């Protein structure tokens, strides 16, 4: 859409109005002059003219012409002042808008209520600044989330490298460490690629392909069976065929975060129930400490962690559910957490319905 200059539009309107007024004025003057001329020819000698004829004949031509020129010049000369006066509120907005930057994204014009054009424009600018501030804050959180997700794999890589450099490492163990290091590196590459795709799209994923959510969940659960068994937990799965449009790496990260969260915030001899179906598409329920209802809504905020006991006391910045929520939104999904009323937590995810492949 081509932007139109309001100053040019006001100038054209004012000029057209003035030209029209001057034209009407000149036409009226010409009509009166024609009537006077015609009257002088029709009325005859001065001594025999009537009252109307004498009035027309006595009109001073030079004085009248000077008046017309003066009025026309004044009308055209006031056009510039009128345009500047009309555009003054817009000019007053210019320094305000120019002063807004990353350091003061919270600044707003806050115009008065009303239907005036400038007030409507100012409110639209404030709404635009709200959206920009939200996007800027989302990018900042994204950077923190990405750093958190990459911290643990990098620590694993460092440990494997240190083991590989140990002098007492046997060839068989060195080969195993090398294979694990390569696998960890490949997962990091897939994760970085998926995060970059997510960061570059304001509306979600750029490309989406049909994926079997039940197969993705089954793969993630298989990877965590050993960890759950060592923690004394039992994982039960009910996986029905379910297709989701999205990106595999991010969906794997979504399920992984939920499963790891269910393992970490659990109790010995506890359970983890994972269901994949129609609606909701994915449900993860774990035993553990009861979660107060007032705390549930804040679990998806960054750096929020439950204060109760947990099996896994390893480090974590409390970004797992925050990233899960971001991935859900990228897939047009909705994630919600509910307290079971007894112990533990139930997380439900809904995705748009798709036909099974």
CSV table of C-alpha atoms in Angstrom, one decimal:
chain,number,residue,atom,x,y,z
A,1,UNK,CA,0.0,0.0,0.0
A,2,UNK,CA,1.4,3.4,-1.0
A,3,UNK,CA,1.6,5.9,1.8
A,4,UNK,CA,-0.1,9.2,1.1
A,5,UNK,CA,1.2,12.5,2.4
A,6,UNK,CA,-1.4,14.1,4.6
A,7,UNK,CA,0.3,17.5,4.0
A,8,UNK,CA,-0.1,17.1,0.3
A,9,UNK,CA,-3.8,16.1,0.6
A,10,UNK,CA,-4.6,19.0,2.9
A,11,UNK,CA,-2.7,21.4,0.5
A,12,UNK,CA,-4.7,20.1,-2.4
A,13,UNK,CA,-8.0,20.4,-0.6
A,14,UNK,CA,-7.3,23.9,0.7
A,15,UNK,CA,-6.0,25.0,-2.7
A,16,UNK,CA,-9.1,23.6,-4.5
A,17,UNK,CA,-11.4,25.3,-2.0
A,18,UNK,CA,-9.6,28.7,-2.4
A,19,UNK,CA,-9.5,28.4,-6.2
A,20,UNK,CA,-13.2,27.6,-6.2
A,21,UNK,CA,-14.0,30.5,-4.0
A,22,UNK,CA,-12.0,32.9,-6.1
A,23,UNK,CA,-13.6,31.6,-9.2
A,24,UNK,CA,-17.0,32.1,-7.8
A,25,UNK,CA,-16.0,35.6,-6.7
A,26,UNK,CA,-14.7,36.5,-10.1
A,27,UNK,CA,-17.8,35.1,-11.9
A,28,UNK,CA,-20.0,37.1,-9.6
A,29,UNK,CA,-18.0,40.2,-10.3
A,30,UNK,CA,-18.1,39.6,-14.0
A,31,UNK,CA,-21.8,39.1,-13.8
A,32,UNK,CA,-22.2,42.4,-12.0
A,33,UNK,CA,-19.9,44.1,-14.5
A,34,UNK,CA,-21.9,42.7,-17.3
A,35,UNK,CA,-25.2,43.9,-15.7
A,36,UNK,CA,-23.7,47.4,-15.3
A,37,UNK,CA,-22.5,47.4,-18.9
A,38,UNK,CA,-25.8,46.1,-20.2
A,39,UNK,CA,-27.7,48.6,-18.0
A,40,UNK,CA,-25.7,51.5,-19.3
A,41,UNK,CA,-26.7,50.6,-22.8
A,42,UNK,CA,-30.3,49.9,-22.0
A,43,UNK,CA,-30.9,52.8,-19.6
A,44,UNK,CA,-30.0,55.5,-22.1
A,45,UNK,CA,-28.7,59.0,-21.0
A,46,UNK,CA,-27.9,59.7,-17.4
A,47,UNK,CA,-30.7,62.2,-16.9
A,48,UNK,CA,-33.2,59.6,-17.9
A,49,UNK,CA,-31.9,56.6,-15.9
A,50,UNK,CA,-33.8,55.0,-13.0
A,51,UNK,CA,-32.5,54.2,-9.6
A,52,UNK,CA,-31.0,50.8,-10.5
A,53,UNK,CA,-29.3,52.2,-13.6
A,54,UNK,CA,-27.7,55.0,-11.6
A,55,UNK,CA,-26.4,52.5,-8.9
A,56,UNK,CA,-24.8,50.3,-11.6
A,57,UNK,CA,-23.3,53.2,-13.4
A,58,UNK,CA,-21.7,54.7,-10.2
A,59,UNK,CA,-19.7,51.5,-9.3
A,60,UNK,CA,-16.0,52.3,-9.4
A,61,UNK,CA,-14.2,49.8,-11.7
A,62,UNK,CA,-10.6,50.3,-10.5
A,63,UNK,CA,-11.5,50.1,-6.8
A,64,UNK,CA,-13.5,47.0,-7.3
A,65,UNK,CA,-10.7,45.3,-9.3
A,66,UNK,CA,-8.2,46.1,-6.6
A,67,UNK,CA,-10.5,44.6,-4.0
A,68,UNK,CA,-10.8,41.4,-6.0
A,69,UNK,CA,-7.0,41.1,-6.4
A,70,UNK,CA,-6.5,41.7,-2.7
A,71,UNK,CA,-9.0,39.1,-1.6
A,72,UNK,CA,-7.6,36.5,-4.0
A,73,UNK,CA,-4.0,37.1,-2.8
A,74,UNK,CA,-5.0,36.9,0.9
A,75,UNK,CA,-7.0,33.7,0.3
A,76,UNK,CA,-4.1,32.0,-1.6
A,77,UNK,CA,-1.5,33.3,0.9
A,78,UNK,CA,-3.3,31.9,3.9
A,79,UNK,CA,-3.2,28.4,2.4
A,80,UNK,CA,0.3,27.6,3.7
A,81,UNK,CA,-0.6,28.8,7.2
A,82,UNK,CA,-3.8,26.7,7.1
A,83,UNK,CA,-1.9,23.6,6.1
A,84,UNK,CA,0.8,24.1,8.8
A,85,UNK,CA,-1.9,24.6,11.4
A,86,UNK,CA,-3.8,21.5,10.3
A,87,UNK,CA,-0.6,19.4,10.5
A,88,UNK,CA,0.7,20.8,13.7
A,89,UNK,CA,-0.6,17.9,15.9
A,90,UNK,CA,1.2,15.4,13.6
A,91,UNK,CA,4.4,17.4,13.8
A,92,UNK,CA,4.2,17.3,17.6
A,93,UNK,CA,4.1,13.5,17.4
A,94,UNK,CA,7.4,13.3,15.4
A,95,UNK,CA,9.9,14.0,18.3
A,96,UNK,CA,8.0,11.7,20.6
A,97,UNK,CA,8.1,8.8,18.1
A,98,UNK,CA,11.7,9.5,17.2
A,99,UNK,CA,12.8,9.2,20.9
A,100,UNK,CA,11.4,5.7,21.3
A,101,UNK,CA,14.1,3.0,21.3
A,102,UNK,CA,15.1,-0.3,22.9
A,103,UNK,CA,15.9,1.5,26.2
A,104,UNK,CA,12.3,2.9,26.6
A,105,UNK,CA,9.9,0.6,24.8
A,106,UNK,CA,7.5,1.2,27.7
A,107,UNK,CA,6.9,4.8,26.7
A,108,UNK,CA,3.4,5.5,25.4
A,109,UNK,CA,1.7,8.7,24.0
A,110,UNK,CA,-1.6,8.1,26.0
A,111,UNK,CA,-3.9,10.4,24.0
A,112,UNK,CA,-7.2,11.7,25.4
A,113,UNK,CA,-10.3,9.7,24.7
A,114,UNK,CA,-12.2,10.8,21.6
A,115,UNK,CA,-12.8,10.2,17.9
A,116,UNK,CA,-10.4,12.9,16.6
A,117,UNK,CA,-8.1,11.7,13.9
A,118,UNK,CA,-4.9,12.4,15.8
A,119,UNK,CA,-6.2,10.6,18.9
A,120,UNK,CA,-7.1,7.6,16.8
A,121,UNK,CA,-3.6,7.7,15.2
A,122,UNK,CA,-1.9,8.0,18.6
A,123,UNK,CA,-3.8,5.0,20.0
A,124,UNK,CA,-2.8,3.0,17.0
A,125,UNK,CA,0.8,3.9,17.6
A,126,UNK,CA,0.5,2.9,21.3
A,127,UNK,CA,-1.0,-0.4,20.2
A,128,UNK,CA,1.9,-0.9,17.8
A,129,UNK,CA,4.4,-0.2,20.5
A,130,UNK,CA,2.7,-2.8,22.7
A,131,UNK,CA,3.2,-5.4,20.0
A,132,UNK,CA,6.8,-4.4,19.4
A,133,UNK,CA,7.6,-4.5,23.2
A,134,UNK,CA,6.0,-8.0,23.4
A,135,UNK,CA,8.1,-9.2,20.5
A,136,UNK,CA,11.3,-7.7,21.9
A,137,UNK,CA,10.6,-9.4,25.3
A,138,UNK,CA,9.9,-12.7,23.6
A,139,UNK,CA,13.2,-12.5,21.7
A,140,UNK,CA,15.0,-11.9,25.0
A,141,UNK,CA,13.4,-14.8,26.6
A,142,UNK,CA,14.1,-16.9,23.6
A,143,UNK,CA,17.8,-16.2,23.9
A,144,UNK,CA,17.8,-17.2,27.6
A,145,UNK,CA,15.8,-20.4,26.7
A,146,UNK,CA,18.2,-21.4,24.0
A,147,UNK,CA,21.2,-20.9,26.3
A,148,UNK,CA,19.6,-23.1,28.9
A,149,UNK,CA,18.8,-25.8,26.4
A,150,UNK,CA,22.4,-25.9,25.1
A,151,UNK,CA,24.1,-25.8,28.5
A,152,UNK,CA,23.4,-29.4,29.5
A,153,UNK,CA,24.4,-31.0,26.1
A,154,UNK,CA,27.6,-29.0,26.1
A,155,UNK,CA,28.4,-30.2,29.7
A,156,UNK,CA,27.9,-33.7,28.5
A,157,UNK,CA,30.2,-33.2,25.6
A,158,UNK,CA,32.9,-31.8,27.9
A,159,UNK,CA,32.6,-34.8,30.2
A,160,UNK,CA,32.9,-37.2,27.3
A,161,UNK,CA,35.9,-35.4,26.0
A,162,UNK,CA,37.6,-35.5,29.4
A,163,UNK,CA,36.9,-39.2,29.6
A,164,UNK,CA,38.4,-39.7,26.2
A,165,UNK,CA,41.5,-37.8,27.1
A,166,UNK,CA,42.2,-39.9,30.2
A,167,UNK,CA,45.3,-42.0,29.9
A,168,UNK,CA,43.7,-45.1,31.4
A,169,UNK,CA,40.9,-45.2,28.8
A,170,UNK,CA,40.8,-48.5,26.9
A,171,UNK,CA,40.3,-48.6,23.2
A,172,UNK,CA,36.8,-50.1,23.6
A,173,UNK,CA,35.8,-47.4,26.1
A,174,UNK,CA,37.3,-44.7,23.9
A,175,UNK,CA,35.2,-45.9,20.9
A,176,UNK,CA,32.1,-45.9,23.1
A,177,UNK,CA,32.8,-42.4,24.3
A,178,UNK,CA,33.4,-41.2,20.7
A,179,UNK,CA,30.1,-42.6,19.6
A,180,UNK,CA,28.2,-41.0,22.4
A,181,UNK,CA,30.0,-37.7,21.7
A,182,UNK,CA,29.0,-37.9,18.1
A,183,UNK,CA,25.4,-38.6,19.0
A,184,UNK,CA,25.3,-35.7,21.4
A,185,UNK,CA,26.7,-33.4,18.8
A,186,UNK,CA,24.2,-34.5,16.2
A,187,UNK,CA,21.3,-33.8,18.7
A,188,UNK,CA,22.7,-30.4,19.4
A,189,UNK,CA,22.8,-29.6,15.7
A,190,UNK,CA,19.2,-30.6,15.3
A,191,UNK,CA,18.2,-28.6,18.3
A,192,UNK,CA,20.0,-25.5,17.1
A,193,UNK,CA,18.5,-25.8,13.7
A,194,UNK,CA,15.0,-26.2,15.1
A,195,UNK,CA,15.5,-23.2,17.5
A,196,UNK,CA,16.7,-21.0,14.7
A,197,UNK,CA,13.7,-21.9,12.6
A,198,UNK,CA,11.4,-21.0,15.5
A,199,UNK,CA,13.2,-17.7,16.2
A,200,UNK,CA,13.0,-16.6,12.6
A,201,UNK,CA,9.3,-17.0,12.3
A,202,UNK,CA,7.1,-14.5,14.2
A,203,UNK,CA,3.9,-16.6,13.4
A,204,UNK,CA,5.3,-20.0,14.2
A,205,UNK,CA,7.0,-22.5,12.0
A,206,UNK,CA,7.9,-21.7,8.4
A,207,UNK,CA,7.3,-25.2,7.1
A,208,UNK,CA,5.2,-28.0,8.7
A,209,UNK,CA,5.0,-31.6,7.7
A,210,UNK,CA,2.6,-34.3,9.0
A,211,UNK,CA,4.2,-36.2,11.8
A,212,UNK,CA,3.0,-39.1,14.0
A,213,UNK,CA,2.9,-37.8,17.5
A,214,UNK,CA,2.5,-41.2,19.0
A,215,UNK,CA,5.7,-42.4,17.3
A,216,UNK,CA,7.6,-39.4,18.6
A,217,UNK,CA,6.3,-39.9,22.1
A,218,UNK,CA,7.2,-43.6,22.0
A,219,UNK,CA,10.8,-42.8,20.9
A,220,UNK,CA,11.2,-40.3,23.8
A,221,UNK,CA,9.8,-42.7,26.3
A,222,UNK,CA,12.2,-45.4,25.2
A,223,UNK,CA,15.1,-43.0,25.7
A,224,UNK,CA,14.0,-42.3,29.2
A,225,UNK,CA,13.0,-45.9,30.4
A,226,UNK,CA,16.4,-46.5,32.0
A,227,UNK,CA,16.4,-43.2,33.8
A,228,UNK,CA,12.9,-43.8,35.1
A,229,UNK,CA,13.7,-47.3,36.2
A,230,UNK,CA,16.8,-46.2,38.1
A,231,UNK,CA,14.7,-43.6,39.9
A,232,UNK,CA,12.1,-46.3,40.9
A,233,UNK,CA,9.4,-44.9,38.6
A,234,UNK,CA,7.0,-46.8,36.4
A,235,UNK,CA,6.0,-45.4,33.0
A,236,UNK,CA,2.7,-46.4,31.5
A,237,UNK,CA,1.8,-45.4,28.0
A,238,UNK,CA,-1.4,-45.4,26.0
A,239,UNK,CA,-0.5,-44.2,22.5
A,240,UNK,CA,-3.2,-44.0,19.8
A,241,UNK,CA,-2.3,-42.8,16.3
A,242,UNK,CA,-2.2,-39.1,16.1
A,243,UNK,CA,-1.0,-36.8,13.3
A,244,UNK,CA,0.4,-33.3,14.1
A,245,UNK,CA,1.6,-30.8,11.5
A,246,UNK,CA,5.0,-29.5,12.7
A,247,UNK,CA,8.7,-29.9,13.0
A,248,UNK,CA,10.1,-33.2,14.5
A,249,UNK,CA,13.0,-31.7,16.4
A,250,UNK,CA,10.8,-29.3,18.3
A,251,UNK,CA,8.1,-31.9,19.0
A,252,UNK,CA,10.8,-34.2,20.4
A,253,UNK,CA,12.0,-31.4,22.6
A,254,UNK,CA,8.5,-30.7,23.7
A,255,UNK,CA,7.9,-34.3,24.8
A,256,UNK,CA,11.4,-34.6,26.3
A,257,UNK,CA,10.8,-31.5,28.5
A,258,UNK,CA,7.5,-32.9,29.8
A,259,UNK,CA,8.9,-36.4,30.5
A,260,UNK,CA,12.0,-35.0,32.2
A,261,UNK,CA,9.9,-32.7,34.3
A,262,UNK,CA,7.7,-35.7,35.3
A,263,UNK,CA,10.7,-37.7,36.3
A,264,UNK,CA,12.4,-34.9,38.2
A,265,UNK,CA,9.4,-33.8,40.2
A,266,UNK,CA,8.3,-37.2,41.3
A,267,UNK,CA,8.6,-39.5,44.3
A,268,UNK,CA,10.2,-43.0,44.8
A,269,UNK,CA,7.8,-45.8,43.5
A,270,UNK,CA,5.9,-43.1,41.7
A,271,UNK,CA,4.3,-43.3,38.3
A,272,UNK,CA,4.2,-41.4,35.0
A,273,UNK,CA,1.2,-41.9,32.7
A,274,UNK,CA,1.5,-40.7,29.1
A,275,UNK,CA,-1.4,-40.7,26.7
A,276,UNK,CA,-1.7,-39.8,23.1
A,277,UNK,CA,-5.1,-39.5,21.5
A,278,UNK,CA,-7.6,-37.1,19.9
A,279,UNK,CA,-8.4,-34.4,22.4
A,280,UNK,CA,-6.2,-33.6,24.2
A,281,UNK,CA,-3.5,-34.8,21.9
A,282,UNK,CA,-1.0,-35.5,24.6
A,283,UNK,CA,-1.3,-35.9,28.4
A,284,UNK,CA,1.5,-36.4,30.8
A,285,UNK,CA,0.5,-37.2,34.5
A,286,UNK,CA,3.0,-37.8,37.2
A,287,UNK,CA,2.9,-38.4,40.9
A,288,UNK,CA,4.8,-36.3,43.4
A,289,UNK,CA,4.1,-33.4,45.7
A,290,UNK,CA,0.7,-31.7,45.4
A,291,UNK,CA,0.9,-28.5,43.4
A,292,UNK,CA,-1.3,-25.7,44.9
A,293,UNK,CA,-3.8,-24.3,42.3
A,294,UNK,CA,-2.4,-20.8,42.7
A,295,UNK,CA,1.1,-22.0,41.6
A,296,UNK,CA,0.0,-24.0,38.6
A,297,UNK,CA,-0.6,-21.0,36.3
A,298,UNK,CA,2.9,-19.7,36.9
A,299,UNK,CA,4.7,-22.9,36.1
A,300,UNK,CA,5.1,-21.9,32.4
A,301,UNK,CA,6.8,-18.6,33.3
A,302,UNK,CA,10.6,-18.5,33.0
A,303,UNK,CA,12.7,-19.6,35.9
A,304,UNK,CA,9.8,-21.0,37.9
A,305,UNK,CA,10.5,-24.3,39.7
A,306,UNK,CA,8.5,-26.3,42.3
A,307,UNK,CA,9.9,-26.0,45.8
A,308,UNK,CA,8.9,-29.5,46.8
A,309,UNK,CA,11.1,-32.6,46.9
A,310,UNK,CA,12.3,-34.1,43.7
A,311,UNK,CA,14.2,-37.2,42.6
A,312,UNK,CA,16.7,-35.5,40.3
A,313,UNK,CA,18.6,-32.7,42.0
A,314,UNK,CA,20.7,-31.8,39.0
A,315,UNK,CA,20.8,-28.2,37.9
A,316,UNK,CA,18.1,-26.6,36.0
A,317,UNK,CA,17.0,-23.0,35.5
A,318,UNK,CA,13.3,-23.8,35.3
A,319,UNK,CA,12.8,-23.2,31.6
A,320,UNK,CA,11.5,-26.6,30.5
A,321,UNK,CA,7.8,-25.8,30.6
A,322,UNK,CA,8.4,-22.3,29.2
A,323,UNK,CA,10.0,-23.8,26.2
A,324,UNK,CA,7.3,-26.4,26.0
A,325,UNK,CA,4.7,-23.6,25.8
A,326,UNK,CA,6.6,-21.8,23.1
A,327,UNK,CA,6.8,-25.0,21.0
A,328,UNK,CA,3.1,-25.5,21.5
A,329,UNK,CA,2.3,-22.1,20.2
A,330,UNK,CA,4.5,-22.5,17.2
A,331,UNK,CA,2.4,-25.6,16.3
A,332,UNK,CA,-0.9,-23.7,16.9
A,333,UNK,CA,-1.4,-25.8,20.1
A,334,UNK,CA,-2.5,-25.0,23.6
A,335,UNK,CA,-0.8,-26.3,26.8
A,336,UNK,CA,-2.3,-26.4,30.2
A,337,UNK,CA,-1.4,-27.8,33.6
A,338,UNK,CA,-3.8,-29.1,36.3
A,339,UNK,CA,-3.3,-30.2,39.8
A,340,UNK,CA,-4.5,-33.8,40.2
A,341,UNK,CA,-6.0,-33.0,43.6
A,342,UNK,CA,-4.0,-35.8,45.2
A,343,UNK,CA,-0.4,-35.5,44.3
A,344,UNK,CA,1.6,-34.6,41.2
A,345,UNK,CA,0.6,-32.7,38.1
A,346,UNK,CA,-1.2,-33.3,34.8
A,347,UNK,CA,-0.1,-31.5,31.7
A,348,UNK,CA,-2.4,-31.5,28.7
A,349,UNK,CA,-1.6,-30.4,25.1
A,350,UNK,CA,-4.2,-29.8,22.4
A,351,UNK,CA,-3.2,-29.6,18.7
A,352,UNK,CA,-5.4,-28.9,15.6
A,353,UNK,CA,-7.0,-32.2,14.4
A,354,UNK,CA,-5.3,-34.0,11.5
A,355,UNK,CA,-6.1,-37.1,9.6
A,356,UNK,CA,-3.8,-40.1,10.3
A,357,UNK,CA,-1.4,-41.0,7.5
